[in-house]
Amino acid sequence: MAIEDDVCVIGGGLAGMTAALRAAREGARVRLLSHKKSTLRHASGLVDILGYADGELVADPFDALPSLPETHPYRRVGDDAVRAGLSLFDDVTGDAYRGTHTDANALVATHGGTVKPTARYPTRVAPGLASQDRKTLLVGFDSLTAFDAPLAADHLAAAGVPGATRGVTVAFPGDFRADSRVTRSARALDDDETVEIANGSMPVRRALVRAVESHLGDAERIGFPAVLGEEESQEVRNALESALGIDVFEVPMGPPSLLGLGLETLFQEALAEAGVRRTTGNPVVEFDADDGRIRSVSTDRNGRPTPFHADEFVLATGGLVGKGIDSDREGVVEPVFDCHVPHPDDRYEWFDDEAFGDHPFARFGVTVDDDLRPLDAAGGTEYDNLRAAGSVLGGADFAAEKSGSGISLATGHAAGRAAGAAANQ
Ligand SMILES: Cc1cc2nc3c(=O)[nH]c(=O)nc-3n(C[C@H](O)[C@H](O)[C@H](O)COP(=O)(O)OP(=O)(O)OC[C@H]3O[C@@H](n4cnc5c(N)ncnc54)[C@H](O)[C@@H]3O)c2cc1C
């Protein structure tokens, strides 16, 4: 029997999940097709709207949005869509995130010792805001080389954050293999497992307190890498806070990021609650269209195509990292619908000479009309019932701007609302 839905979203990252959720809340029957894991597990779990514009630090993203180029995704959808996307995010994440009280960016210390301007940050991170003038101790684990606490503390001091910051590296208690995944130590803290230490054994939370308490000095708060529990992180932090007598916070980490994974889980739960059907594990490889409309897309499972029919489609397959945009010697392509991706013919014009320069390739992606419908080379819409959202869109360098999740939320929300409303007509 043919699989029929009102709206079919392709891509299970933040943009696709937002679009699917918004379309479902519009009353549409929604299917979400996703090939692999999204970039959320690589991401910090912070939700940036706009941290930098023209290389300058942005204090309030909403003040800076009008200064962005006309072709920027935020300018396509408008301020209201950015607020609506954030509001959906707040609704999904509830108490797990902070930052709703102000439009201004918060400043969060990263595991590299830089300060990140961001709009929403996990509650686990909140007591560590870099803007607060409090004496801080950062604690790294010798088994977790991605976070060098003394070096991060030096960088933060050099960056001029208020309040003295010190860093120390300790051994994570217990006999975990040096290369064991961060989820292993997080789960040990969740369950407060008994671990072997010198002269005996004790619960891991108590052992961790023992390992750090001699380093506290006059610290008013203590920051650990974001591995303090997976399911029970609040309970873990409460236990450490009451034993140490100061605030405990976590520092966002790179992959595999427990904060990014936690965010993904919250959205997946919201999708299930909204009745969105998720089909994962196989890529969309082809489609059928006639009369300027997509009729169906097909996933490929070991050479066997499975078609999915819908009235409206949303393309949210990610950018160059997620392979929603791909390049080879011939040029830059959008592989699912072959939407037009503007780019210079000469490959040497894709890059800046400076490694940290302004690289044009970072802005490559599909261009869209005000309804987020991809445009062809002549400026006409590719298909009447196809919209695009997230980092498959061109016109923004999300890594330089610090705008990745914000663009996904704003454009995912706008595309999902428009697709849901169109399907209802
Ligand atoms: C290393 C890293 C760090 C980041 N840090 C931050 C940060 O600190 N703050 C911030 O705000 N943002 C950050 N971001 C950006 C953010 O996490 C997302 O990358 C961004 O929101 C884009 O999401 P997306 O949904 O457009 O794409 P993606 O997350 O790339 O998701 C695309 C999805 O589409 C699927 N897909 C692709 N092709 C197909 C196909 N043919 N068929 C079916 N499915 C397909 C993929 O498998 C994937 O599930 C970071 C990103 C990266 C990569």
Coordinates of C-alpha atoms and ligand atoms in Angstrom, one line a residue:
M1 CA 0.0 0.0 0.0
A2 CA 1.3 3.4 -0.9
I3 CA 2.6 5.6 2.0
E4 CA 0.7 8.9 1.9
D5 CA 1.2 11.9 4.2
D6 CA 0.2 15.6 4.1
V7 CA 3.8 16.8 4.7
C8 CA 7.1 14.9 4.1
V9 CA 10.2 16.4 5.8
I10 CA 13.6 15.1 4.6
G11 CA 16.3 15.4 7.2
G12 CA 16.2 14.7 10.9
G13 CA 18.4 17.5 12.2
L14 CA 17.2 20.5 14.2
A15 CA 15.7 22.1 11.1
G16 CA 13.9 19.0 10.0
M17 CA 12.6 18.2 13.5
T18 CA 11.4 21.8 13.9
A19 CA 9.6 21.8 10.5
A20 CA 8.0 18.5 11.2
L21 CA 6.8 19.6 14.6
R22 CA 5.4 22.9 13.4
A23 CA 3.6 21.2 10.5
A24 CA 2.1 18.6 12.8
R25 CA 0.9 21.4 15.1
E26 CA -0.7 22.9 12.0
G27 CA -2.9 19.8 12.0
A28 CA -1.0 18.0 9.2
R29 CA -0.2 14.3 9.0
V30 CA 3.6 14.4 8.9
R31 CA 6.4 12.0 8.0
L32 CA 10.0 12.7 8.8
L33 CA 12.6 10.8 6.7
S34 CA 16.2 10.8 8.0
H35 CA 19.2 9.0 6.8
K36 CA 22.0 9.3 9.4
K37 CA 22.4 11.0 12.8
S38 CA 22.2 14.8 12.7
T39 CA 25.0 17.2 13.5
L40 CA 23.4 17.8 17.0
R41 CA 25.7 15.1 18.5
H42 CA 28.7 17.1 17.3
A43 CA 27.3 20.4 18.4
S44 CA 27.7 22.0 21.8
G45 CA 24.0 22.0 22.7
L46 CA 24.1 25.8 22.8
V47 CA 21.5 27.5 20.6
D48 CA 23.0 30.5 18.9
I49 CA 20.9 33.1 17.1
L50 CA 23.6 35.5 16.0
G51 CA 26.9 35.9 17.9
Y52 CA 28.9 37.9 15.3
A53 CA 27.9 40.2 12.4
D54 CA 30.7 41.5 10.1
G55 CA 33.2 40.0 12.5
E56 CA 31.9 42.2 15.4
L57 CA 30.5 40.7 18.6
V58 CA 26.7 41.1 18.7
A59 CA 25.1 42.0 22.1
D60 CA 21.5 41.6 21.0
P61 CA 20.8 39.5 17.9
F62 CA 17.4 41.2 17.2
D63 CA 19.1 44.6 17.0
A64 CA 21.6 43.2 14.5
L65 CA 19.2 41.2 12.2
P66 CA 18.4 44.2 10.0
S67 CA 22.1 44.7 9.2
L68 CA 22.4 41.2 7.6
P69 CA 22.4 41.0 3.8
E70 CA 19.1 40.6 2.0
T71 CA 20.1 37.0 1.0
H72 CA 20.6 35.9 4.6
P73 CA 18.1 33.2 5.7
Y74 CA 17.0 35.5 8.6
R75 CA 16.1 38.3 6.2
R76 CA 14.1 35.8 4.1
V77 CA 11.9 34.8 7.0
G78 CA 11.9 38.0 9.1
D79 CA 12.3 38.7 12.8
D80 CA 8.9 37.2 13.7
A81 CA 9.9 33.8 12.4
V82 CA 13.1 33.9 14.4
R83 CA 11.1 34.7 17.6
A84 CA 8.5 32.0 16.6
G85 CA 11.3 29.4 16.1
L86 CA 12.8 30.3 19.5
S87 CA 9.4 30.1 21.1
L88 CA 8.8 26.6 19.8
F89 CA 12.2 25.7 21.1
D90 CA 11.4 27.0 24.5
D91 CA 8.2 25.0 24.5
V92 CA 10.0 21.8 23.6
T93 CA 12.9 22.2 26.0
G94 CA 11.1 23.7 29.1
D95 CA 13.2 23.7 32.2
A96 CA 16.2 22.1 30.5
Y97 CA 17.2 25.4 28.9
R98 CA 17.8 29.0 30.1
G99 CA 17.9 32.4 28.4
T100 CA 14.2 33.2 27.9
H101 CA 14.4 36.3 30.1
T102 CA 16.2 38.5 27.6
D103 CA 16.9 39.0 23.9
A104 CA 20.6 39.7 24.7
N105 CA 23.2 37.1 24.1
A106 CA 24.6 35.2 27.1
L107 CA 28.3 34.6 27.3
V108 CA 29.2 30.9 27.8
A109 CA 32.7 29.5 28.3
T110 CA 33.5 26.7 25.9
H111 CA 35.8 23.7 26.4
G112 CA 38.5 25.5 24.3
G113 CA 38.5 28.5 26.7
T114 CA 36.7 30.8 24.3
V115 CA 33.6 32.8 25.2
K116 CA 30.6 32.0 23.1
P117 CA 27.7 34.5 22.6
T118 CA 24.5 32.4 22.6
A119 CA 20.7 32.8 23.0
R120 CA 19.8 29.6 24.8
Y121 CA 22.0 27.4 27.0
P122 CA 21.3 24.2 29.0
T123 CA 20.4 24.6 32.6
R124 CA 23.4 22.4 33.4
V125 CA 25.6 25.2 32.0
A126 CA 23.8 28.2 33.5
P127 CA 25.7 28.7 36.8
G128 CA 28.9 29.1 34.8
L129 CA 28.1 32.1 32.6
A130 CA 31.4 33.8 31.8
S131 CA 29.9 37.3 32.3
Q132 CA 29.5 36.7 36.1
D133 CA 32.3 38.1 38.3
R134 CA 32.8 34.9 40.4
K135 CA 36.0 33.0 41.3
T136 CA 35.9 29.8 39.2
L137 CA 37.6 26.5 39.3
L138 CA 37.6 24.4 36.1
V139 CA 38.1 20.7 36.5
G140 CA 39.3 18.4 33.7
F141 CA 39.7 14.7 33.7
D142 CA 43.0 13.1 32.5
S143 CA 41.0 10.6 30.5
L144 CA 39.2 13.4 28.6
T145 CA 41.9 15.1 26.6
A146 CA 39.4 17.3 24.7
F147 CA 39.1 19.5 27.8
D148 CA 42.4 20.8 29.1
A149 CA 41.1 22.8 32.2
P150 CA 44.3 24.7 33.0
L151 CA 44.7 25.8 29.4
A152 CA 41.0 26.7 29.1
A153 CA 41.4 28.8 32.3
D154 CA 44.4 30.6 30.9
H155 CA 42.5 31.4 27.7
L156 CA 39.5 32.7 29.6
A157 CA 41.8 34.9 31.8
A158 CA 43.5 36.2 28.6
A159 CA 40.1 36.9 27.1
G160 CA 39.4 39.1 30.1
V161 CA 36.5 37.3 31.7
P162 CA 35.6 38.8 35.1
G163 CA 36.5 36.8 38.2
A164 CA 39.7 34.7 38.6
T165 CA 39.6 31.4 36.8
R166 CA 41.9 28.4 37.7
G167 CA 42.1 25.0 36.1
V168 CA 43.1 21.6 37.4
T169 CA 43.2 18.1 35.9
V170 CA 42.3 15.1 38.1
A171 CA 41.7 11.4 37.4
F172 CA 38.1 10.4 37.0
P173 CA 37.5 8.0 39.9
G174 CA 37.2 4.3 39.1
D175 CA 38.9 2.0 36.7
F176 CA 37.4 3.2 33.4
R177 CA 39.5 2.6 30.3
A178 CA 41.2 5.7 29.2
D179 CA 39.4 5.6 25.9
S180 CA 36.0 4.7 27.3
R181 CA 33.2 6.9 25.9
V182 CA 32.0 9.9 27.8
T183 CA 28.6 8.2 28.1
R184 CA 30.2 5.5 30.3
S185 CA 31.4 7.9 33.0
A186 CA 28.1 9.8 32.7
R187 CA 26.1 6.6 33.3
A188 CA 28.3 5.8 36.3
L189 CA 27.4 9.1 37.8
D190 CA 23.7 8.6 37.0
D191 CA 23.7 5.4 38.9
D192 CA 26.2 6.5 41.5
E193 CA 28.1 3.3 40.8
T194 CA 30.6 2.0 43.4
V195 CA 34.1 2.4 42.1
E196 CA 37.5 1.2 43.2
I197 CA 39.9 3.9 44.5
A198 CA 43.1 3.7 46.4
N199 CA 42.4 1.9 49.8
G200 CA 39.0 0.6 48.9
S201 CA 35.8 1.5 47.1
M202 CA 33.0 4.1 47.4
P203 CA 30.2 5.6 45.3
V204 CA 31.5 7.5 42.3
R205 CA 29.9 10.9 43.2
R206 CA 31.6 10.9 46.7
A207 CA 34.9 9.8 45.1
L208 CA 34.7 12.7 42.6
V209 CA 34.1 15.1 45.5
R210 CA 37.2 13.7 47.2
A211 CA 39.2 14.2 44.0
V212 CA 38.4 17.9 43.7
E213 CA 37.8 19.2 47.2
S214 CA 41.5 19.9 48.0
H215 CA 41.7 22.1 44.9
L216 CA 38.7 24.3 45.8
G217 CA 40.6 27.2 47.6
D218 CA 38.4 30.3 47.4
A219 CA 36.4 29.2 44.3
E220 CA 32.8 30.3 44.3
R221 CA 31.8 27.9 41.6
I222 CA 33.2 24.8 40.0
G223 CA 32.9 23.7 36.3
F224 CA 33.3 20.2 35.0
P225 CA 33.1 19.0 31.3
A226 CA 29.5 18.3 30.4
V227 CA 29.6 14.6 31.3
L228 CA 27.9 14.8 34.7
G229 CA 25.2 12.3 34.0
E230 CA 23.0 11.5 31.1
E231 CA 19.5 10.9 32.6
E232 CA 20.1 12.2 36.1
S233 CA 22.3 15.2 35.6
Q234 CA 20.3 17.4 37.8
E235 CA 20.6 14.9 40.7
V236 CA 24.3 14.5 40.1
R237 CA 24.9 18.3 40.2
N238 CA 22.7 18.6 43.3
A239 CA 24.8 15.9 45.1
L240 CA 28.1 17.5 44.1
E241 CA 26.8 21.0 45.1
S242 CA 25.7 19.9 48.5
A243 CA 28.9 18.1 49.2
L244 CA 31.2 20.9 47.9
G245 CA 29.1 23.8 49.1
I246 CA 29.4 25.8 45.9
D247 CA 27.6 26.0 42.6
V248 CA 28.4 23.3 40.0
F249 CA 28.2 23.9 36.3
E250 CA 29.1 22.0 33.1
V251 CA 31.2 23.2 30.2
P252 CA 29.8 22.4 26.7
M253 CA 31.9 19.8 24.9
G254 CA 32.5 18.7 21.3
P255 CA 31.5 15.2 20.0
P256 CA 30.0 13.1 21.3
S257 CA 28.2 15.9 23.0
L258 CA 25.8 14.8 25.7
L259 CA 24.2 18.3 25.6
G260 CA 23.6 18.0 21.9
L261 CA 22.2 14.4 22.3
G262 CA 20.0 15.6 25.1
L263 CA 18.6 18.3 22.9
E264 CA 17.9 15.8 20.1
T265 CA 16.1 13.5 22.6
L266 CA 13.8 16.4 23.7
F267 CA 12.8 17.1 20.1
Q268 CA 12.3 13.4 19.4
E269 CA 9.9 13.1 22.3
A270 CA 8.0 16.2 21.1
L271 CA 7.7 14.7 17.7
A272 CA 6.4 11.4 19.1
E273 CA 3.8 13.3 21.1
A274 CA 2.7 15.3 18.1
G275 CA 2.2 12.1 16.1
V276 CA 5.0 12.6 13.6
R277 CA 6.0 9.4 11.9
R278 CA 9.7 9.0 11.8
T279 CA 11.4 6.7 9.2
T280 CA 15.2 6.5 9.8
G281 CA 18.3 4.8 8.4
N282 CA 17.9 5.1 4.6
P283 CA 18.6 8.0 2.3
V284 CA 16.1 9.7 0.0
V285 CA 17.7 9.1 -3.4
E286 CA 15.1 9.9 -6.0
F287 CA 11.8 11.7 -6.6
D288 CA 8.8 11.9 -8.9
A289 CA 7.5 15.2 -10.1
D290 CA 5.1 16.5 -12.7
D291 CA 3.4 19.8 -13.4
G292 CA 5.9 21.6 -11.2
R293 CA 5.1 19.6 -8.1
I294 CA 6.9 16.8 -6.3
R295 CA 4.6 13.8 -6.0
S296 CA 6.8 11.4 -4.1
V297 CA 10.3 10.7 -2.9
S298 CA 11.9 7.3 -2.5
T299 CA 14.4 6.0 0.0
D300 CA 16.9 3.4 -0.9
R301 CA 17.3 0.3 1.2
N302 CA 19.9 -2.1 -0.2
G303 CA 18.8 -1.2 -3.7
R304 CA 15.1 -1.4 -3.0
P305 CA 13.2 1.9 -3.4
T306 CA 10.4 2.8 -1.0
P307 CA 8.2 5.6 -2.2
F308 CA 6.7 8.2 0.1
H309 CA 3.9 10.4 -1.3
A310 CA 2.8 13.7 0.2
D311 CA 1.2 17.0 -0.7
E312 CA 4.1 19.2 0.6
F313 CA 7.8 18.5 1.0
V314 CA 10.5 20.2 3.2
L315 CA 14.2 19.7 2.4
A316 CA 16.2 19.9 5.6
T317 CA 19.2 17.7 4.7
G318 CA 21.9 19.9 6.2
G319 CA 24.9 21.7 4.7
L320 CA 28.3 20.7 3.6
V321 CA 28.9 18.8 6.9
G322 CA 25.7 16.7 6.7
K323 CA 26.0 16.2 2.9
G324 CA 22.8 18.1 2.2
I325 CA 25.1 20.1 0.0
D326 CA 27.9 18.3 -1.8
S327 CA 30.8 19.3 -4.0
D328 CA 33.2 17.6 -6.4
R329 CA 35.5 18.8 -9.1
E330 CA 32.5 19.6 -11.3
G331 CA 30.8 21.9 -8.9
V332 CA 28.5 22.2 -6.0
V333 CA 25.2 20.3 -5.9
E334 CA 22.1 19.7 -3.8
P335 CA 21.9 15.9 -4.2
V336 CA 18.2 15.0 -3.5
F337 CA 16.3 17.3 -5.9
D338 CA 19.2 18.8 -7.8
C339 CA 18.2 22.3 -6.7
H340 CA 20.4 25.1 -8.0
V341 CA 23.3 26.0 -5.8
P342 CA 24.9 29.2 -6.9
H343 CA 28.7 29.1 -6.9
P344 CA 31.7 30.4 -8.9
D345 CA 32.8 28.1 -11.7
D346 CA 36.4 28.7 -10.7
R347 CA 37.2 26.5 -7.7
Y348 CA 39.9 29.0 -6.6
E349 CA 37.1 31.5 -5.9
W350 CA 35.5 29.2 -3.4
F351 CA 38.2 29.8 -0.8
D352 CA 40.0 32.7 0.8
D353 CA 43.8 32.6 0.8
E354 CA 43.8 32.9 4.6
A355 CA 42.9 29.7 6.6
F356 CA 40.6 31.7 8.9
G357 CA 39.5 34.1 6.1
D358 CA 36.0 34.7 4.8
H359 CA 35.5 31.6 2.7
P360 CA 32.7 31.8 0.1
F361 CA 32.1 28.0 0.2
A362 CA 30.8 28.5 3.8
R363 CA 27.8 30.3 2.4
F364 CA 27.0 27.8 -0.4
G365 CA 23.5 26.4 -0.4
V366 CA 20.2 26.7 -2.1
T367 CA 18.6 30.1 -2.5
V368 CA 14.9 30.5 -1.8
D369 CA 12.0 32.9 -2.2
D370 CA 10.2 34.5 0.8
D371 CA 8.1 31.3 1.2
L372 CA 11.4 29.3 1.4
R373 CA 10.9 27.6 -2.0
P374 CA 14.2 26.9 -3.7
L375 CA 15.0 28.9 -6.8
D376 CA 16.4 27.7 -10.0
A377 CA 19.2 29.3 -12.0
A378 CA 16.8 31.7 -13.7
G379 CA 15.2 32.8 -10.4
G380 CA 12.0 30.8 -10.7
T381 CA 10.7 28.4 -8.1
E382 CA 12.1 24.8 -8.6
Y383 CA 8.8 23.2 -7.3
D384 CA 5.6 24.7 -6.0
N385 CA 5.4 22.3 -3.0
L386 CA 9.0 22.2 -2.0
R387 CA 10.5 24.3 0.8
A388 CA 14.0 24.3 2.3
A389 CA 15.2 24.9 5.9
G390 CA 18.3 24.8 7.9
S391 CA 21.9 24.6 6.8
V392 CA 21.0 23.4 3.3
L393 CA 20.2 27.1 2.7
G394 CA 22.9 29.4 1.4
G395 CA 23.7 32.9 2.4
A396 CA 25.0 32.4 5.9
D397 CA 28.3 31.3 7.4
F398 CA 26.9 29.8 10.5
A399 CA 30.2 28.9 12.0
A400 CA 31.6 32.4 11.7
E401 CA 28.3 34.1 12.7
K402 CA 27.4 31.7 15.4
S403 CA 23.9 31.3 14.0
G404 CA 23.6 27.5 13.2
S405 CA 20.7 26.5 15.5
G406 CA 18.9 29.8 15.2
I407 CA 18.7 29.5 11.4
S408 CA 17.5 25.9 11.7
L409 CA 14.8 27.0 14.2
A410 CA 13.6 30.1 12.3
T411 CA 13.6 28.5 8.8
G412 CA 12.3 25.1 10.1
H413 CA 9.5 26.8 11.8
A414 CA 8.6 29.0 8.8
A415 CA 8.9 26.0 6.3
G416 CA 6.8 23.7 8.6
R417 CA 4.1 26.3 9.2
A418 CA 3.8 27.1 5.4
A419 CA 3.9 23.4 4.4
G420 CA 1.3 22.5 7.1
A421 CA -1.0 25.3 6.1
A422 CA -0.7 24.5 2.3
A423 CA -1.4 20.9 2.9
N424 CA -4.6 21.9 4.9
Q425 CA -6.0 23.9 2.0
Ligands
LIG1 C1 30.7 20.6 14.8 C2 29.4 21.5 14.9 C3 29.2 22.3 16.0 C4 28.1 23.1 16.1 N1 27.9 23.9 17.2 C5 26.9 24.7 17.3 C6 26.7 25.6 18.4 O1 27.5 25.7 19.3 N2 25.6 26.4 18.4 C7 24.7 26.4 17.4 O2 23.7 27.1 17.5 N3 24.8 25.5 16.3 C8 25.9 24.7 16.3 N4 26.0 23.9 15.2 C9 25.0 23.9 14.1 C10 23.8 23.0 14.4 O3 24.1 21.9 15.3 C11 23.3 22.3 13.1 O4 24.3 22.0 12.3 C12 22.4 23.2 12.4 O5 21.3 23.6 13.2 C13 22.0 22.6 11.1 O6 21.0 21.7 11.3 P1 20.2 21.0 10.0 O7 19.0 20.3 10.6 O8 20.1 22.0 8.9 O9 21.3 19.9 9.5 P2 21.9 18.6 10.1 O10 22.1 18.6 11.5 O11 23.2 18.3 9.2 O12 20.9 17.4 9.7 C14 20.7 17.0 8.4 C15 19.9 15.7 8.5 O13 19.5 15.3 7.1 C16 19.8 13.9 6.9 N5 20.0 13.7 5.5 C17 21.0 14.2 4.7 N6 20.8 13.8 3.4 C18 19.7 13.0 3.5 C19 19.0 12.2 2.5 N7 19.4 12.2 1.2 N8 17.9 11.5 2.9 C20 17.5 11.5 4.2 N9 18.1 12.2 5.1 C21 19.2 12.9 4.8 C22 21.1 13.7 7.7 O14 21.3 12.3 8.0 C23 20.7 14.5 9.0 O15 19.9 13.7 9.9 C24 27.1 23.1 15.1 C25 27.3 22.2 14.0 C26 28.4 21.4 13.9 C27 28.6 20.6 12.7

